Amino acid sequence: MQKCWKNMSYKEDNEGKRSCHRTELYASIPQTCLPIVYHPDYNITFMGLEKLHPFDAGKWGKVIHFLKEEQFITDGNIAEALEATEEDLLVVHTKHYLNRLKWSLVVATITEIPPLLFLPNFLVQRKVLRPLRTQTGGTIMAGKLAVDRGWAINVGGGFHHCSSDRGGGFCAYADITLAIKFLFERVEGISRATIIDLDAHQGNGHERDFLDDKRVFIMDMYNRYIYPGDEYAKRAIKRKVELDWGTEDSEYLQKVELHSEGALNEVRPDIIVFNAGTDILDGDPLGGLSISPQGIVKRDEIVFRAARRRGIPILMVTSGGYQKKTARIIADSILNLHQQGLIEAEAMVGEGSSSLVTRMMYSSGSAGSSSTAV
């Protein structure tokens, strides 16, 4: 079995056929790089139009800025994301859907930025969709890095409202589905995945994509009263936790720990995809919950600790978060994961991928036992 490390890589089906296309997204990442994926192209800036949506379209760069300030990362030790090509996207998306994105009206509807419909589509592609494709490529790259290093964080991504044939809620590409499908098709030993979606909104995109796929276990914890309210997609949720308006730290963190532990005890996956939206923050204009910055940091620690204790690779994406201060909270959470011994601050030069995962599994005791909710 040849792994997807080089440009052309594949996983053979039962008849020995090779089904994978040529991709750059699984190209080798130097061991000197941390499994933190980012590119400056993540950030959306175009004549102020991005300010017409409550989403902070520059938050990803701000996260990196804060991590550099704390000397946790440098430009030289993070993995640089690559833009997902059309062939990459076609692993999940229909050709019809991708063609629809060539209409500015469709993109304006998906991103909830109405003035985009008046712009030529080549500008919409360059200024709006290319950043989202680059973040999508980052999530796919981070999936492979998580398997090889034990953990990975894409500082962007988490477009959990997009499915194979429709977008919405600022989500134009189904990066979570793509990352999982790439792993299933290309990496030996990865045949089961668990999605832990803790954004304030229901993750109806990946739920629609994996509705009848028994290889994927979905835990989704969200405000029951807000967008999207997709009852059809809810049928895919194996562990559904619906929250009320204004849920606060104590109740929230108890439920995070109870249900993330329960989900991982129910089915042991080969990879965890953690959708770590910060729109649960108190005061978020769309999330409707009342979680403190400290509560968000603790939430992420609970999920990473559950993964590390079991030796399961984990991929984190940052998803929603509609306040200027969310970038600082994401950075603080990543720093806390390091301080708690749940992620390494230095790349492991000279160690193979299997030894890194093994090291994570057998050193998990040093990361501490299960924490109680605060």
Coordinates of C-alpha atoms in Angstrom, one line a residue, residues 32-373:
T32 CA 10.5 20.8 11.2
C33 CA 7.0 22.2 10.8
L34 CA 4.4 22.0 13.5
P35 CA 1.1 20.5 12.5
I36 CA -0.5 23.9 12.5
V37 CA -1.8 24.9 9.0
Y38 CA -2.3 28.4 7.8
H39 CA -1.8 30.7 4.8
P40 CA -2.2 34.5 4.7
D41 CA -4.7 34.0 1.8
Y42 CA -7.2 32.7 4.4
N43 CA -8.1 36.3 5.2
I44 CA -10.9 38.0 3.1
T45 CA -10.4 41.7 2.4
F46 CA -12.2 43.4 -0.5
M47 CA -13.3 47.1 -0.5
G48 CA -14.9 46.6 3.0
L49 CA -17.5 44.3 1.6
E50 CA -16.4 41.6 4.1
K51 CA -17.6 43.9 6.9
L52 CA -21.2 43.5 5.7
H53 CA -21.2 40.0 7.3
P54 CA -20.8 39.7 11.1
F55 CA -18.0 37.1 10.5
D56 CA -14.5 38.6 11.2
A57 CA -13.0 37.8 7.8
G58 CA -9.5 38.5 9.1
K59 CA -9.6 36.5 12.4
W60 CA -7.4 33.7 11.1
G61 CA -4.4 36.1 10.6
K62 CA -5.0 37.6 14.0
V63 CA -4.8 34.1 15.6
I64 CA -1.4 33.6 14.0
H65 CA -0.3 37.1 15.1
F66 CA -1.1 36.3 18.7
L67 CA 0.7 33.0 18.6
K68 CA 3.8 34.7 17.1
E69 CA 3.7 37.3 19.9
E70 CA 3.8 34.5 22.4
Q71 CA 6.7 32.9 20.5
F72 CA 4.8 29.7 20.1
I73 CA 5.2 29.7 16.3
T74 CA 7.2 31.4 13.6
D75 CA 6.7 31.8 9.9
G76 CA 9.2 29.0 9.4
N77 CA 7.6 26.3 11.5
I78 CA 3.9 26.3 10.5
A79 CA 2.6 24.3 7.5
E80 CA 1.6 26.5 4.7
A81 CA -1.9 25.7 3.3
L82 CA -2.4 25.0 -0.4
E83 CA -5.6 25.9 -2.3
A84 CA -7.9 23.0 -3.0
T85 CA -8.2 22.5 -6.8
E86 CA -11.3 21.6 -8.7
E87 CA -10.2 18.0 -8.8
D88 CA -9.7 18.0 -5.0
L89 CA -13.2 19.5 -4.5
L90 CA -14.8 17.0 -6.8
V91 CA -13.9 14.2 -4.3
V92 CA -17.1 15.4 -2.6
H93 CA -18.8 18.2 -4.5
T94 CA -20.9 17.7 -7.6
K95 CA -19.8 19.4 -10.8
H96 CA -23.2 21.1 -10.9
Y97 CA -22.6 22.7 -7.5
L98 CA -19.1 24.0 -8.4
N99 CA -20.5 25.4 -11.6
R100 CA -23.1 27.3 -9.7
L101 CA -20.4 29.0 -7.7
K102 CA -19.5 30.8 -11.0
W103 CA -22.6 32.9 -10.5
S104 CA -22.1 35.8 -8.2
L105 CA -25.7 35.7 -7.0
V106 CA -25.2 32.2 -5.7
V107 CA -22.0 33.2 -3.8
A108 CA -23.8 36.2 -2.4
T109 CA -26.5 34.0 -1.1
I110 CA -24.1 31.4 0.5
T111 CA -21.9 34.0 2.1
E112 CA -24.8 36.3 3.1
I113 CA -23.0 39.3 1.6
P114 CA -25.7 40.7 -0.9
P115 CA -23.5 43.3 -2.7
L116 CA -21.4 40.5 -4.1
L117 CA -24.1 39.8 -6.6
F118 CA -23.2 43.0 -8.4
L119 CA -19.5 42.1 -8.8
P120 CA -18.0 40.2 -11.8
N121 CA -17.5 36.6 -10.8
F122 CA -13.8 36.6 -11.5
L123 CA -13.4 39.1 -8.6
V124 CA -15.7 37.0 -6.4
Q125 CA -13.6 34.0 -7.2
R126 CA -10.3 35.8 -6.4
K127 CA -11.4 37.7 -3.3
V128 CA -13.9 35.5 -1.6
L129 CA -13.8 31.9 -2.9
R130 CA -10.1 31.5 -3.3
P131 CA -9.6 32.2 0.5
L132 CA -12.3 29.7 1.3
R133 CA -10.7 27.1 -1.1
T134 CA -7.3 27.7 0.6
Q135 CA -8.8 27.1 4.0
T136 CA -10.5 24.0 2.6
G137 CA -7.1 22.8 1.3
G138 CA -5.7 23.5 4.8
T139 CA -8.3 21.2 6.4
I140 CA -7.5 18.4 4.0
M141 CA -3.8 18.8 4.7
A142 CA -4.4 19.0 8.4
G143 CA -6.3 15.7 8.3
K144 CA -3.2 13.9 7.0
L145 CA -0.9 15.7 9.5
A146 CA -3.2 14.7 12.4
V147 CA -2.7 11.0 11.5
D148 CA 1.0 11.4 11.2
R149 CA 1.7 13.6 14.2
G150 CA -1.2 12.7 16.5
W151 CA -2.8 16.2 16.3
A152 CA -3.2 19.1 13.9
I153 CA -4.9 22.4 13.8
N154 CA -6.2 24.2 10.8
V155 CA -6.4 27.9 11.9
G156 CA -9.3 28.2 9.5
G157 CA -11.9 25.9 8.0
G158 CA -14.9 24.3 9.7
F159 CA -17.4 25.1 7.0
H160 CA -20.0 22.8 8.5
H161 CA -23.1 24.1 6.7
C162 CA -21.8 23.1 3.3
S163 CA -22.6 19.7 1.8
S164 CA -21.8 18.1 -1.5
D165 CA -24.4 19.9 -3.5
R166 CA -25.3 23.1 -1.5
G167 CA -23.7 25.8 0.6
G168 CA -25.0 28.3 3.1
G169 CA -24.1 30.1 6.3
F170 CA -20.8 31.5 4.9
C171 CA -19.8 27.9 4.0
A172 CA -19.1 27.4 0.3
Y173 CA -17.0 24.2 0.5
A174 CA -17.5 21.1 2.6
D175 CA -14.0 20.9 4.1
I176 CA -14.9 18.5 6.9
T177 CA -16.4 16.0 4.6
L178 CA -13.5 16.4 2.2
A179 CA -10.8 15.8 4.9
I180 CA -12.6 12.6 6.0
K181 CA -13.2 11.3 2.5
F182 CA -9.5 12.0 1.6
L183 CA -8.4 10.0 4.6
F184 CA -10.8 7.1 3.9
E185 CA -9.7 6.9 0.2
R186 CA -6.0 7.5 0.7
V187 CA -4.6 6.5 4.1
E188 CA -4.5 2.9 5.1
G189 CA -5.9 2.2 8.5
I190 CA -8.3 5.1 8.5
S191 CA -11.8 3.7 8.1
R192 CA -13.8 5.3 11.0
A193 CA -14.2 8.9 11.9
T194 CA -15.9 10.8 14.7
I195 CA -17.0 14.4 14.2
I196 CA -17.3 16.4 17.5
D197 CA -19.1 19.5 16.4
L198 CA -19.2 22.2 19.1
D199 CA -20.0 25.2 17.1
A200 CA -23.1 27.0 18.3
H201 CA -24.9 26.0 15.1
Q202 CA -26.0 22.6 13.9
G203 CA -23.5 21.1 11.4
N204 CA -26.0 20.2 8.8
G205 CA -23.5 20.1 5.9
H206 CA -21.4 17.2 7.0
E207 CA -24.5 15.6 8.5
R208 CA -26.2 15.5 5.0
D209 CA -23.0 14.1 3.5
F210 CA -22.6 11.3 5.9
L211 CA -26.3 10.6 6.5
D212 CA -26.1 6.9 5.4
D213 CA -22.4 6.4 6.1
K214 CA -21.9 4.1 9.1
R215 CA -18.2 4.8 9.1
V216 CA -18.8 8.3 10.5
F217 CA -20.1 9.0 14.0
I218 CA -21.4 12.5 14.5
M219 CA -21.8 14.3 17.9
D220 CA -23.4 17.7 17.5
M221 CA -24.0 20.1 20.4
Y222 CA -25.8 23.3 19.3
N223 CA -28.3 26.0 20.2
R224 CA -31.6 24.3 19.2
Y225 CA -33.4 27.6 18.3
I226 CA -31.0 29.1 15.7
Y227 CA -30.0 28.5 12.1
P228 CA -30.1 26.1 10.3
G229 CA -32.7 23.9 12.0
D230 CA -32.2 21.2 9.4
E231 CA -34.4 18.3 10.6
Y232 CA -33.5 16.1 7.7
A233 CA -29.8 16.4 8.5
K234 CA -30.4 15.7 12.2
R235 CA -31.1 12.1 11.3
A236 CA -27.3 11.7 10.8
I237 CA -26.5 12.8 14.4
K238 CA -25.6 9.8 16.6
R239 CA -25.2 11.9 19.8
K240 CA -27.4 15.0 19.7
V241 CA -27.2 17.6 22.4
E242 CA -29.6 20.6 21.9
L243 CA -28.9 23.6 24.1
D244 CA -31.2 26.4 25.2
W245 CA -30.7 30.2 24.9
G246 CA -28.1 31.6 27.2
T247 CA -26.5 28.3 28.3
E248 CA -23.6 29.1 30.6
D249 CA -20.2 27.5 31.4
S250 CA -21.1 25.0 34.2
E251 CA -23.9 23.2 32.3
Y252 CA -22.1 23.5 29.0
L253 CA -18.8 22.0 30.1
Q254 CA -20.5 19.2 32.0
K255 CA -22.3 18.3 28.7
V256 CA -19.1 18.6 26.7
E257 CA -17.3 16.2 28.9
L258 CA -20.2 13.7 29.3
H259 CA -21.0 13.5 25.7
S260 CA -17.5 13.7 24.1
E261 CA -16.4 10.9 26.5
G262 CA -19.6 9.0 25.7
A263 CA -19.2 9.4 21.9
L264 CA -15.6 8.1 22.0
N265 CA -16.6 5.2 24.3
E266 CA -19.5 4.2 22.0
V267 CA -17.3 4.0 18.9
R268 CA -13.5 4.2 18.8
P269 CA -12.6 6.1 15.6
D270 CA -9.3 6.2 13.7
I271 CA -9.6 10.0 13.5
I272 CA -11.5 12.8 15.4
V273 CA -12.5 15.9 13.6
F274 CA -13.2 18.6 16.2
N275 CA -15.2 21.6 14.9
A276 CA -14.2 24.2 17.5
G277 CA -16.5 27.2 16.8
T278 CA -16.1 30.1 19.1
D279 CA -19.6 31.5 18.4
I280 CA -20.7 30.0 21.7
L281 CA -19.1 33.0 23.3
D282 CA -21.3 35.2 25.5
G283 CA -22.5 38.2 23.4
D284 CA -22.0 36.5 20.0
P285 CA -24.7 38.1 17.7
L286 CA -25.6 34.7 16.1
G287 CA -24.8 32.0 18.6
G288 CA -27.2 32.9 21.5
L289 CA -25.1 31.1 24.1
S290 CA -23.3 32.6 27.1
I291 CA -20.0 30.8 27.4
S292 CA -17.0 32.7 28.8
P293 CA -13.5 32.9 27.1
Q294 CA -12.3 30.6 29.9
G295 CA -15.1 28.2 29.2
I296 CA -14.1 27.9 25.5
V297 CA -10.5 27.3 26.5
K298 CA -11.6 24.6 28.9
R299 CA -13.9 23.0 26.3
D300 CA -11.1 22.6 23.8
E301 CA -8.9 21.1 26.6
I302 CA -11.6 18.5 27.5
V303 CA -11.9 17.3 23.9
F304 CA -8.1 17.1 23.3
R305 CA -7.6 15.4 26.6
A306 CA -10.2 12.7 25.7
A307 CA -8.5 12.2 22.3
R308 CA -5.0 12.0 23.8
R309 CA -5.9 9.7 26.6
R310 CA -7.2 7.2 24.0
G311 CA -4.3 7.8 21.5
I312 CA -6.7 8.9 18.8
P313 CA -5.4 11.5 16.3
I314 CA -7.4 14.8 16.4
L315 CA -7.9 17.5 13.8
M316 CA -9.2 20.8 15.0
V317 CA -10.8 23.5 12.8
T318 CA -11.9 26.9 14.0
S319 CA -15.3 27.4 12.4
G320 CA -17.7 30.1 13.5
G321 CA -17.1 33.0 15.8
Y322 CA -18.5 36.5 15.2
Q323 CA -16.8 38.8 17.6
K324 CA -13.4 40.6 17.3
K325 CA -12.1 39.0 20.5
T326 CA -12.6 35.4 19.2
A327 CA -9.1 35.4 17.6
R328 CA -7.5 36.0 21.0
I329 CA -9.5 33.2 22.5
I330 CA -8.5 30.8 19.8
A331 CA -4.9 31.7 20.3
D332 CA -5.2 31.4 24.1
S333 CA -6.8 27.9 23.7
I334 CA -4.0 26.7 21.5
L335 CA -1.5 28.0 24.1
N336 CA -3.4 26.3 26.9
L337 CA -3.3 23.0 25.0
H338 CA 0.5 23.3 24.9
Q339 CA 0.7 24.2 28.6
Q340 CA -1.4 21.2 29.5
G341 CA 0.9 18.9 27.6
L342 CA -1.8 18.0 25.0
I343 CA 0.1 19.3 22.0
E344 CA 3.9 19.6 21.5
A345 CA 5.5 23.0 20.9
E346 CA 8.4 21.7 18.9
A347 CA 8.4 19.6 15.7
M348 CA 9.9 16.1 16.2
V349 CA 12.9 16.0 13.9
G350 CA 13.9 12.5 12.8
E351 CA 10.8 10.6 14.1
G352 CA 8.5 8.8 11.7
S353 CA 4.7 9.3 11.8
S354 CA 4.0 6.0 13.5
S355 CA 6.4 6.8 16.3
L356 CA 4.8 10.2 16.9
V357 CA 1.4 8.7 17.3
T358 CA 2.8 5.9 19.5
R359 CA 4.6 8.5 21.6
M360 CA 1.3 10.4 22.0
M361 CA -0.5 7.2 23.1
Y362 CA 2.1 6.1 25.7
S363 CA 2.8 9.6 27.1
S364 CA -0.9 10.4 27.5
G365 CA -0.7 9.7 31.2
S366 CA 1.5 12.7 31.7
A367 CA -1.2 14.9 30.2
G368 CA -3.3 14.3 33.3
S369 CA -6.5 12.4 34.0
S370 CA -10.0 13.4 33.0
S371 CA -10.8 16.9 34.3
T372 CA -14.0 17.8 36.0
A373 CA -16.2 20.5 34.5

